[in-house]
mmCIF file of C-alpha atoms and ligand atoms in Angstrom:
data_model
loop_
_atom_site.group_PDB
_atom_site.id
_atom_site.type_symbol
_atom_site.label_atom_id
_atom_site.label_comp_id
_atom_site.label_asym_id
_atom_site.label_seq_id
_atom_site.Cartn_x
_atom_site.Cartn_y
_atom_site.Cartn_z
ATOM 1 C CA MET A 329 -0.034 -0.005 -0.031
ATOM 2 C CA LEU A 330 1.166 3.527 -0.710
ATOM 3 C CA VAL A 331 0.822 5.815 2.314
ATOM 4 C CA ASP A 332 2.255 9.312 2.507
ATOM 5 C CA SER A 333 3.772 11.051 5.447
ATOM 6 C CA TYR A 334 0.308 12.390 6.480
ATOM 7 C CA ASP A 335 -1.228 8.911 6.615
ATOM 8 C CA ARG A 336 -3.151 9.390 3.409
ATOM 9 C CA VAL A 337 -3.396 6.257 1.311
ATOM 10 C CA VAL A 338 -2.503 6.995 -2.328
ATOM 11 C CA ASP A 339 -4.592 4.680 -4.635
ATOM 12 C CA TYR A 340 -5.338 7.001 -7.651
ATOM 13 C CA ILE A 341 -3.016 7.896 -10.520
ATOM 14 C CA ARG A 342 -3.794 10.362 -13.377
ATOM 15 C CA VAL A 343 -1.766 9.528 -16.361
ATOM 16 C CA SER A 344 -1.213 12.285 -19.023
ATOM 17 C CA VAL A 345 -0.497 10.304 -22.293
ATOM 18 C CA THR A 346 0.316 13.408 -24.372
ATOM 19 C CA GLU A 347 0.703 17.072 -23.808
ATOM 20 C CA ARG A 348 -0.599 17.787 -27.411
ATOM 21 C CA CYS A 349 -4.079 19.041 -27.757
ATOM 22 C CA ASN A 350 -6.332 19.656 -30.765
ATOM 23 C CA PHE A 351 -8.073 22.666 -28.940
ATOM 24 C CA ARG A 352 -6.483 25.925 -28.064
ATOM 25 C CA CYS A 353 -8.584 26.770 -25.140
ATOM 26 C CA ASN A 354 -8.012 30.309 -23.892
ATOM 27 C CA TYR A 355 -7.635 29.148 -20.226
ATOM 28 C CA CYS A 356 -5.227 26.256 -20.920
ATOM 29 C CA MET A 357 -3.240 26.475 -24.214
ATOM 30 C CA PRO A 358 -4.224 29.516 -26.211
ATOM 31 C CA GLU A 359 -1.165 29.197 -28.376
ATOM 32 C CA LYS A 360 0.754 26.158 -29.601
ATOM 33 C CA PRO A 361 3.760 25.825 -27.403
ATOM 34 C CA PHE A 362 7.088 26.915 -28.830
ATOM 35 C CA SER A 363 8.006 23.208 -29.196
ATOM 36 C CA TRP A 364 6.396 19.881 -28.191
ATOM 37 C CA VAL A 365 8.219 17.398 -26.081
ATOM 38 C CA PRO A 366 10.133 15.296 -28.758
ATOM 39 C CA LYS A 367 8.436 11.961 -29.462
ATOM 40 C CA GLU A 368 11.533 10.000 -28.360
ATOM 41 C CA ASN A 369 11.148 11.572 -24.829
ATOM 42 C CA LEU A 370 7.635 10.282 -24.404
ATOM 43 C CA LEU A 371 7.104 7.069 -22.535
ATOM 44 C CA SER A 372 5.598 4.336 -24.764
ATOM 45 C CA PHE A 373 2.317 2.680 -23.619
ATOM 46 C CA GLU A 374 4.406 -0.369 -22.732
ATOM 47 C CA GLU A 375 6.688 1.620 -20.499
ATOM 48 C CA MET A 376 3.744 3.333 -18.844
ATOM 49 C CA PHE A 377 2.050 0.057 -18.305
ATOM 50 C CA GLU A 378 5.109 -1.557 -16.767
ATOM 51 C CA PHE A 379 5.065 1.283 -14.206
ATOM 52 C CA LEU A 380 1.271 1.161 -13.731
ATOM 53 C CA LYS A 381 1.591 -2.565 -12.943
ATOM 54 C CA VAL A 382 3.770 -1.707 -10.067
ATOM 55 C CA ALA A 383 1.449 0.983 -8.947
ATOM 56 C CA MET A 384 -1.521 -1.371 -9.035
ATOM 57 C CA ASP A 385 0.434 -4.011 -7.179
ATOM 58 C CA GLU A 386 1.016 -1.304 -4.546
ATOM 59 C CA GLY A 387 -2.680 -0.755 -4.200
ATOM 60 C CA VAL A 388 -3.576 1.780 -6.863
ATOM 61 C CA LYS A 389 -7.318 1.140 -7.666
ATOM 62 C CA LYS A 390 -8.117 4.116 -9.923
ATOM 63 C CA ILE A 391 -6.487 5.293 -13.023
ATOM 64 C CA ARG A 392 -7.499 8.298 -15.035
ATOM 65 C CA ILE A 393 -6.180 8.906 -18.488
ATOM 66 C CA THR A 394 -5.809 12.577 -19.442
ATOM 67 C CA GLY A 395 -3.602 15.046 -21.489
ATOM 68 C CA GLY A 396 -3.306 17.230 -23.515
ATOM 69 C CA GLU A 397 -6.020 15.464 -25.459
ATOM 70 C CA PRO A 398 -5.624 11.725 -24.781
ATOM 71 C CA LEU A 399 -7.687 10.629 -27.855
ATOM 72 C CA LEU A 400 -4.874 12.057 -30.084
ATOM 73 C CA ARG A 401 -2.611 9.205 -29.031
ATOM 74 C CA ALA A 402 -2.875 6.345 -31.443
ATOM 75 C CA ASP A 403 -3.844 2.954 -29.954
ATOM 76 C CA LEU A 404 -5.197 4.350 -26.705
ATOM 77 C CA ASN A 405 -7.820 1.538 -26.535
ATOM 78 C CA GLN A 406 -5.027 -1.041 -26.599
ATOM 79 C CA PHE A 407 -3.359 0.834 -23.568
ATOM 80 C CA ILE A 408 -6.692 0.796 -21.753
ATOM 81 C CA LYS A 409 -7.133 -2.912 -22.490
ATOM 82 C CA MET A 410 -3.585 -3.683 -21.119
ATOM 83 C CA ILE A 411 -4.548 -2.003 -17.836
ATOM 84 C CA TYR A 412 -8.063 -3.656 -17.771
ATOM 85 C CA ASP A 413 -6.618 -7.074 -18.555
ATOM 86 C CA TYR A 414 -4.169 -6.814 -15.710
ATOM 87 C CA LYS A 415 -6.656 -5.645 -13.120
ATOM 88 C CA PRO A 416 -10.230 -5.857 -14.334
ATOM 89 C CA ASP A 417 -11.491 -4.315 -11.081
ATOM 90 C CA VAL A 418 -9.471 -1.110 -11.491
ATOM 91 C CA ASP A 419 -11.584 1.970 -11.872
ATOM 92 C CA LEU A 420 -10.595 3.224 -15.389
ATOM 93 C CA ALA A 421 -11.586 6.694 -16.411
ATOM 94 C CA MET A 422 -10.629 9.336 -18.991
ATOM 95 C CA THR A 423 -10.797 13.192 -19.252
ATOM 96 C CA THR A 424 -11.356 14.320 -22.846
ATOM 97 C CA ASN A 425 -12.624 17.270 -24.900
ATOM 98 C CA ALA A 426 -14.594 14.545 -26.782
ATOM 99 C CA TYR A 427 -13.823 15.941 -30.271
ATOM 100 C CA LEU A 428 -12.457 12.550 -31.452
ATOM 101 C CA LEU A 429 -14.954 10.519 -29.330
ATOM 102 C CA LYS A 430 -17.583 9.802 -32.010
ATOM 103 C CA GLY A 431 -16.806 6.523 -33.667
ATOM 104 C CA CYS A 432 -14.622 5.150 -30.812
ATOM 105 C CA ALA A 433 -16.824 5.312 -27.596
ATOM 106 C CA GLN A 434 -17.737 1.612 -28.058
ATOM 107 C CA LYS A 435 -14.120 0.499 -28.633
ATOM 108 C CA LEU A 436 -13.038 2.369 -25.497
ATOM 109 C CA LYS A 437 -15.829 0.838 -23.465
ATOM 110 C CA ASP A 438 -14.969 -2.659 -24.885
ATOM 111 C CA ALA A 439 -11.332 -2.101 -23.924
ATOM 112 C CA GLY A 440 -12.313 -1.515 -20.262
ATOM 113 C CA LEU A 441 -12.964 2.201 -19.857
ATOM 114 C CA GLN A 442 -15.878 2.875 -17.459
ATOM 115 C CA ARG A 443 -16.182 6.660 -17.147
ATOM 116 C CA LEU A 444 -15.523 9.814 -18.945
ATOM 117 C CA ASN A 445 -15.178 13.471 -17.881
ATOM 118 C CA VAL A 446 -15.808 15.693 -20.790
ATOM 119 C CA SER A 447 -14.997 19.428 -21.041
ATOM 120 C CA ILE A 448 -17.889 21.445 -22.290
ATOM 121 C CA ASP A 449 -17.554 25.193 -21.717
ATOM 122 C CA SER A 450 -20.430 26.403 -23.849
ATOM 123 C CA LEU A 451 -23.538 25.148 -25.632
ATOM 124 C CA LYS A 452 -23.320 28.160 -28.050
ATOM 125 C CA PRO A 453 -21.357 27.198 -31.239
ATOM 126 C CA GLU A 454 -19.713 30.587 -31.560
ATOM 127 C CA VAL A 455 -18.783 30.791 -27.902
ATOM 128 C CA ALA A 456 -17.376 27.261 -27.859
ATOM 129 C CA GLN A 457 -15.376 28.324 -31.027
ATOM 130 C CA LYS A 458 -14.074 31.427 -29.263
ATOM 131 C CA ILE A 459 -12.876 29.430 -26.237
ATOM 132 C CA ALA A 460 -11.346 26.490 -28.208
ATOM 133 C CA GLN A 461 -10.388 28.562 -31.248
ATOM 134 C CA LYS A 462 -11.991 25.993 -33.359
ATOM 135 C CA ASP A 463 -15.492 25.078 -34.478
ATOM 136 C CA VAL A 464 -15.981 22.157 -32.127
ATOM 137 C CA LEU A 465 -19.442 22.157 -30.533
ATOM 138 C CA ALA A 466 -21.570 19.982 -32.739
ATOM 139 C CA THR A 467 -18.757 17.256 -32.978
ATOM 140 C CA VAL A 468 -18.219 17.272 -29.204
ATOM 141 C CA LEU A 469 -21.967 16.939 -28.455
ATOM 142 C CA GLU A 470 -22.266 14.052 -30.902
ATOM 143 C CA GLY A 471 -19.387 12.409 -29.115
ATOM 144 C CA VAL A 472 -21.062 12.826 -25.749
ATOM 145 C CA GLU A 473 -24.447 11.357 -27.049
ATOM 146 C CA GLU A 474 -22.478 8.343 -28.384
ATOM 147 C CA ALA A 475 -20.671 7.800 -25.047
ATOM 148 C CA LEU A 476 -23.971 7.844 -23.205
ATOM 149 C CA ARG A 477 -25.571 5.488 -25.815
ATOM 150 C CA VAL A 478 -22.722 2.870 -25.362
ATOM 151 C CA GLY A 479 -23.189 3.049 -21.528
ATOM 152 C CA LEU A 480 -20.164 5.037 -20.394
ATOM 153 C CA LYS A 481 -20.781 7.101 -17.382
ATOM 154 C CA VAL A 482 -20.244 10.764 -18.221
ATOM 155 C CA LYS A 483 -19.417 13.780 -16.074
ATOM 156 C CA VAL A 484 -18.953 17.230 -17.507
ATOM 157 C CA ASN A 485 -16.428 19.948 -16.551
ATOM 158 C CA MET A 486 -16.981 23.656 -17.273
ATOM 159 C CA VAL A 487 -14.666 26.488 -16.630
ATOM 160 C CA PRO A 488 -16.917 29.623 -16.088
ATOM 161 C CA MET A 489 -15.342 32.880 -17.252
ATOM 162 C CA LYS A 490 -16.846 36.379 -16.844
ATOM 163 C CA GLY A 491 -18.138 37.902 -20.065
ATOM 164 C CA ILE A 492 -17.487 34.634 -22.100
ATOM 165 C CA ASN A 493 -19.686 31.764 -20.917
ATOM 166 C CA SER A 494 -20.853 33.012 -17.448
ATOM 167 C CA ASP A 495 -24.458 33.399 -18.885
ATOM 168 C CA GLU A 496 -24.466 29.676 -19.611
ATOM 169 C CA ILE A 497 -24.272 28.204 -16.027
ATOM 170 C CA ILE A 498 -27.928 27.318 -15.818
ATOM 171 C CA ASP A 499 -28.078 26.066 -19.534
ATOM 172 C CA LEU A 500 -25.133 23.735 -18.988
ATOM 173 C CA LEU A 501 -26.416 22.493 -15.707
ATOM 174 C CA GLU A 502 -29.826 21.662 -17.263
ATOM 175 C CA TYR A 503 -28.196 20.082 -20.313
ATOM 176 C CA CYS A 504 -26.384 17.673 -17.942
ATOM 177 C CA LYS A 505 -29.446 17.205 -15.690
ATOM 178 C CA GLU A 506 -31.491 16.134 -18.711
ATOM 179 C CA ARG A 507 -28.952 13.467 -19.591
ATOM 180 C CA GLY A 508 -28.179 12.161 -16.063
ATOM 181 C CA MET A 509 -24.606 13.549 -16.145
ATOM 182 C CA THR A 510 -23.050 15.369 -13.121
ATOM 183 C CA ILE A 511 -21.695 18.845 -13.968
ATOM 184 C CA ARG A 512 -18.706 20.216 -12.114
ATOM 185 C CA PHE A 513 -17.853 23.860 -12.426
ATOM 186 C CA ILE A 514 -14.087 24.379 -12.101
ATOM 187 C CA GLU A 515 -12.927 27.743 -10.870
ATOM 188 C CA TYR A 516 -10.563 29.153 -13.418
ATOM 189 C CA MET A 517 -6.929 28.546 -12.238
ATOM 190 C CA GLU A 518 -4.539 31.258 -13.232
ATOM 191 C CA ASN A 519 -1.478 30.046 -14.998
ATOM 192 C CA ARG A 520 1.304 31.606 -17.123
ATOM 193 C CA HIS A 521 0.061 29.865 -20.312
ATOM 194 C CA ALA A 522 -3.581 31.166 -20.314
ATOM 195 C CA ASP A 523 -4.925 34.227 -21.961
ATOM 196 C CA GLU A 524 -4.143 36.820 -19.281
ATOM 197 C CA LYS A 525 -7.440 38.746 -19.694
ATOM 198 C CA ILE A 526 -9.559 35.856 -18.363
ATOM 199 C CA GLU A 527 -11.380 36.370 -15.139
ATOM 200 C CA GLY A 528 -13.063 33.257 -13.746
ATOM 201 C CA LEU A 529 -16.186 33.084 -11.629
ATOM 202 C CA LYS A 530 -15.729 32.110 -7.965
ATOM 203 C CA SER A 531 -17.950 29.618 -6.307
ATOM 204 C CA ASP A 532 -20.064 32.136 -4.390
ATOM 205 C CA GLU A 533 -20.863 33.777 -7.775
ATOM 206 C CA LEU A 534 -21.729 30.528 -9.368
ATOM 207 C CA LEU A 535 -24.017 29.590 -6.398
ATOM 208 C CA SER A 536 -25.838 32.773 -6.569
ATOM 209 C CA ILE A 537 -26.526 32.367 -10.323
ATOM 210 C CA ILE A 538 -27.878 28.882 -9.675
ATOM 211 C CA ALA A 539 -29.925 30.107 -6.648
ATOM 212 C CA GLN A 540 -31.809 32.497 -9.074
ATOM 213 C CA LYS A 541 -33.559 29.442 -10.468
ATOM 214 C CA TYR A 542 -33.076 26.573 -8.148
ATOM 215 C CA SER A 543 -32.864 25.922 -4.392
ATOM 216 C CA PHE A 544 -30.163 23.531 -3.248
ATOM 217 C CA LYS A 545 -28.486 22.029 -0.248
ATOM 218 C CA ASP A 546 -24.719 21.874 0.483
ATOM 219 C CA GLU A 547 -23.706 18.196 0.540
ATOM 220 C CA GLY A 548 -20.002 18.836 1.331
ATOM 221 C CA PHE A 549 -17.211 16.642 -0.126
ATOM 222 C CA ASP A 550 -17.759 13.177 -1.430
ATOM 223 C CA GLY A 551 -14.930 10.802 -0.705
ATOM 224 C CA HIS A 552 -11.650 11.817 -2.228
ATOM 225 C CA SER A 553 -12.994 14.140 -4.899
ATOM 226 C CA PRO A 554 -11.827 17.873 -4.727
ATOM 227 C CA SER A 555 -15.363 18.678 -5.781
ATOM 228 C CA HIS A 556 -17.720 20.333 -3.245
ATOM 229 C CA TYR A 557 -21.208 18.927 -4.101
ATOM 230 C CA TYR A 558 -24.592 20.538 -3.820
ATOM 231 C CA ILE A 559 -28.050 18.887 -4.471
ATOM 232 C CA LEU A 560 -31.083 20.487 -6.079
ATOM 233 C CA GLU A 561 -34.509 19.928 -4.579
ATOM 234 C CA ASN A 562 -35.286 17.548 -7.254
ATOM 235 C CA GLY A 563 -32.236 15.417 -6.318
ATOM 236 C CA TYR A 564 -29.883 16.406 -9.122
ATOM 237 C CA GLU A 565 -26.233 16.941 -7.799
ATOM 238 C CA PHE A 566 -23.687 19.265 -9.181
ATOM 239 C CA GLY A 567 -20.142 20.015 -8.035
ATOM 240 C CA ILE A 568 -17.811 23.048 -7.744
ATOM 241 C CA ILE A 569 -14.090 22.612 -7.685
ATOM 242 C CA GLU A 570 -12.333 25.439 -5.831
ATOM 243 C CA PRO A 571 -8.650 25.009 -6.490
ATOM 244 C CA TYR A 572 -7.580 27.856 -4.366
ATOM 245 C CA GLU A 573 -8.894 26.151 -1.282
ATOM 246 C CA ASP A 574 -7.083 23.363 0.482
ATOM 247 C CA ASP A 575 -10.023 21.711 2.442
ATOM 248 C CA PHE A 576 -9.913 18.785 -0.047
ATOM 249 C CA CYS A 577 -6.255 18.079 0.623
ATOM 250 C CA LYS A 578 -6.886 16.050 3.740
ATOM 251 C CA GLN A 579 -8.610 13.451 1.559
ATOM 252 C CA CYS A 580 -6.327 13.646 -1.338
ATOM 253 C CA ASN A 581 -5.351 10.146 -2.767
ATOM 254 C CA ARG A 582 -3.757 11.042 -6.029
ATOM 255 C CA ILE A 583 -0.560 11.501 -7.838
ATOM 256 C CA ARG A 584 0.180 12.325 -11.499
ATOM 257 C CA LEU A 585 2.233 10.849 -14.220
ATOM 258 C CA THR A 586 3.191 13.001 -17.195
ATOM 259 C CA ALA A 587 3.770 11.688 -20.749
ATOM 260 C CA GLU A 588 7.480 12.176 -20.309
ATOM 261 C CA GLY A 589 7.535 10.141 -17.096
ATOM 262 C CA HIS A 590 7.540 12.870 -14.419
ATOM 263 C CA LEU A 591 5.714 11.699 -11.219
ATOM 264 C CA ILE A 592 4.025 14.764 -9.594
ATOM 265 C CA PRO A 593 2.683 14.461 -6.014
ATOM 266 C CA CYS A 594 0.286 17.431 -6.312
ATOM 267 C CA LEU A 595 -1.124 19.506 -9.125
ATOM 268 C CA TYR A 596 -0.198 22.755 -7.254
ATOM 269 C CA PHE A 597 3.195 21.922 -6.431
ATOM 270 C CA ASP A 598 6.280 22.205 -8.567
ATOM 271 C CA GLU A 599 8.363 19.306 -7.380
ATOM 272 C CA ALA A 600 8.469 16.134 -9.472
ATOM 273 C CA MET A 601 10.645 13.123 -9.898
ATOM 274 C CA SER A 602 11.172 11.125 -13.163
ATOM 275 C CA ILE A 603 10.678 7.452 -13.636
ATOM 276 C CA ALA A 604 11.672 7.768 -17.252
ATOM 277 C CA GLU A 605 15.239 6.581 -17.176
ATOM 278 C CA PHE A 606 14.174 3.552 -15.036
ATOM 279 C CA VAL A 607 11.340 2.295 -17.114
ATOM 280 C CA LYS A 608 13.255 2.918 -20.320
ATOM 281 C CA ARG A 609 16.075 0.569 -19.191
ATOM 282 C CA GLY A 610 13.609 -1.953 -17.712
ATOM 283 C CA ASP A 611 14.589 -1.128 -14.122
ATOM 284 C CA ILE A 612 11.231 -1.608 -12.539
ATOM 285 C CA LYS A 613 12.517 -1.796 -9.010
ATOM 286 C CA GLY A 614 14.224 1.642 -9.567
ATOM 287 C CA ALA A 615 10.843 3.111 -10.763
ATOM 288 C CA ALA A 616 9.080 1.570 -7.731
ATOM 289 C CA LEU A 617 11.486 3.391 -5.424
ATOM 290 C CA VAL A 618 10.835 6.703 -7.186
ATOM 291 C CA LEU A 619 7.077 6.036 -6.659
ATOM 292 C CA LYS A 620 7.532 5.408 -2.980
ATOM 293 C CA GLU A 621 9.734 8.595 -2.718
ATOM 294 C CA VAL A 622 7.186 10.763 -4.476
ATOM 295 C CA VAL A 623 4.376 9.402 -2.212
ATOM 296 C CA LYS A 624 6.449 10.042 0.881
ATOM 297 C CA ASN A 625 7.139 13.616 -0.216
ATOM 298 C CA LYS A 626 3.501 14.434 -1.066
ATOM 299 C CA PRO A 627 2.798 17.852 0.411
ATOM 300 C CA GLU A 628 0.232 18.220 3.262
ATOM 301 C CA LYS A 629 -1.533 20.963 1.350
ATOM 302 C CA ASN A 630 -1.449 22.602 -2.052
ATOM 303 C CA ARG A 631 0.552 25.692 -2.454
ATOM 304 C CA TRP A 632 -2.099 27.877 -3.887
ATOM 305 C CA GLY A 633 -4.022 30.432 -1.741
ATOM 306 C CA GLY A 634 -0.719 31.731 -0.453
ATOM 307 C CA GLU A 635 0.253 35.350 -1.144
ATOM 308 C CA ASP A 636 2.831 34.565 -3.777
ATOM 309 C CA ASP A 637 1.508 31.492 -5.438
ATOM 310 C CA GLU A 638 -1.632 32.483 -7.266
ATOM 311 C CA VAL A 639 -0.319 31.860 -10.733
ATOM 312 C CA SER A 640 0.833 28.398 -11.778
ATOM 313 C CA THR A 641 3.949 28.235 -13.935
ATOM 314 C CA ARG A 642 2.841 24.679 -14.854
ATOM 315 C CA ALA A 643 0.847 24.117 -17.948
ATOM 316 C CA PHE A 644 -2.348 22.095 -17.283
ATOM 317 C CA TYR A 645 -1.954 20.375 -20.694
ATOM 318 C CA GLU A 646 1.323 18.834 -19.322
ATOM 319 C CA THR A 647 -0.079 17.679 -16.011
ATOM 320 C CA GLY A 648 -3.504 16.689 -17.227
ATOM 321 C CA GLY A 649 -5.432 19.268 -15.220
HETATM 322 N N1 LIG B 1227 -8.103 17.656 -23.213
HETATM 323 C C1 LIG B 1227 -8.852 17.049 -22.132
HETATM 324 C C2 LIG B 1227 -10.062 17.912 -21.747
HETATM 325 O O1 LIG B 1227 -10.298 18.983 -22.468
HETATM 326 O O2 LIG B 1227 -10.685 17.553 -20.862
HETATM 327 C C3 LIG B 1227 -8.118 16.738 -20.891
HETATM 328 C C4 LIG B 1227 -6.947 17.728 -20.421
HETATM 329 S S1 LIG B 1227 -7.645 19.158 -19.726
HETATM 330 C C5 LIG B 1227 -6.104 19.890 -19.344
HETATM 331 C C6 LIG B 1227 -8.225 18.668 -18.170
HETATM 332 C C7 LIG B 1227 -9.094 19.520 -17.464
HETATM 333 O O3 LIG B 1227 -8.432 20.620 -17.050
HETATM 334 C C8 LIG B 1227 -10.290 20.115 -18.326
HETATM 335 O O4 LIG B 1227 -11.575 19.829 -17.718
HETATM 336 C C9 LIG B 1227 -10.034 21.629 -18.307
HETATM 337 O O5 LIG B 1227 -11.245 22.290 -18.255
HETATM 338 C C10 LIG B 1227 -9.205 21.789 -17.015
HETATM 339 N N2 LIG B 1227 -8.402 22.988 -17.065
HETATM 340 C C11 LIG B 1227 -7.347 23.193 -17.997
HETATM 341 N N3 LIG B 1227 -6.881 24.508 -17.627
HETATM 342 C C12 LIG B 1227 -7.535 25.018 -16.644
HETATM 343 C C13 LIG B 1227 -7.613 26.304 -15.905
HETATM 344 N N4 LIG B 1227 -6.646 27.191 -16.206
HETATM 345 N N5 LIG B 1227 -8.492 26.405 -14.859
HETATM 346 C C14 LIG B 1227 -9.411 25.353 -14.593
HETATM 347 N N6 LIG B 1227 -9.494 24.282 -15.219
HETATM 348 C C15 LIG B 1227 -8.641 24.088 -16.216
#
């Protein structure tokens, strides 16, 4: 079992399989980076899998595939199948923008994927286009319908931004409610890569917009999720993620692996250690030691919310958000 210095059991890994993305969202990657990580520096799926086997043997029960845009990486369903075949009871999920989902949702499900988190920031084609800098909405929504049809569980993430999509909070909530999908509003996290003019909505602003139409009760946190949940009178649950708080750190059970093999103990923390050289030369024991070290050094709380640390230097497309 992987236990950190604050007695938290780490049983969840988020794996970013690529930093590349087919969207240029204003809050994440508005411009193509100066250079991508060279292909030879990326871990192959076999190398990632060798590492994940160690992690699963050590008690990891949940794996989320993310990116960049994970569906850009060829043979993703084979990677999912490798993990599923090794531990069929592992909770296998993916975060995606859903642009490439149509036509492959069934294959992903057959490979062993159970759940999807899809980013939908607007239901207006021109607003979605402004955010992603590409005409994406119709294709994304078709992908979502297909995922629901094949029986994948879907949650939706939305980043509400003032003057951009802040008038669509209720519309997106109702779109999700009608389809039995939970929506989570993620407070915009400032970072050096984003469009600097963005101003995100804070949770109190989101709640007061929702309160104009619905009454709801505070449900608090659910298990290990950083999402604070609320329930409408009709029983529909929605969540808000407030990254600048640290009240979810006590329950944190996760670490992150980047496509290059950096193991990151906390999204809001710059330290990382690499497993790349170990897995590339087949030294699985060496990789296992790095895993233990990273878990041991997991910080008690995220570093945001302090006076100097409000803007992250890290790109969310590298860490998987
Ligand atoms: N391409 C996939 C997607 O669009 O969901 C996965 C990667 S994306 C980095 C993962 C999540 O991070 C998305 O839900 C996105 O909304 C969120 N995200 C990225 N940058 C963010 C920011 N600056 N503030 C809040 N959430 C952010």
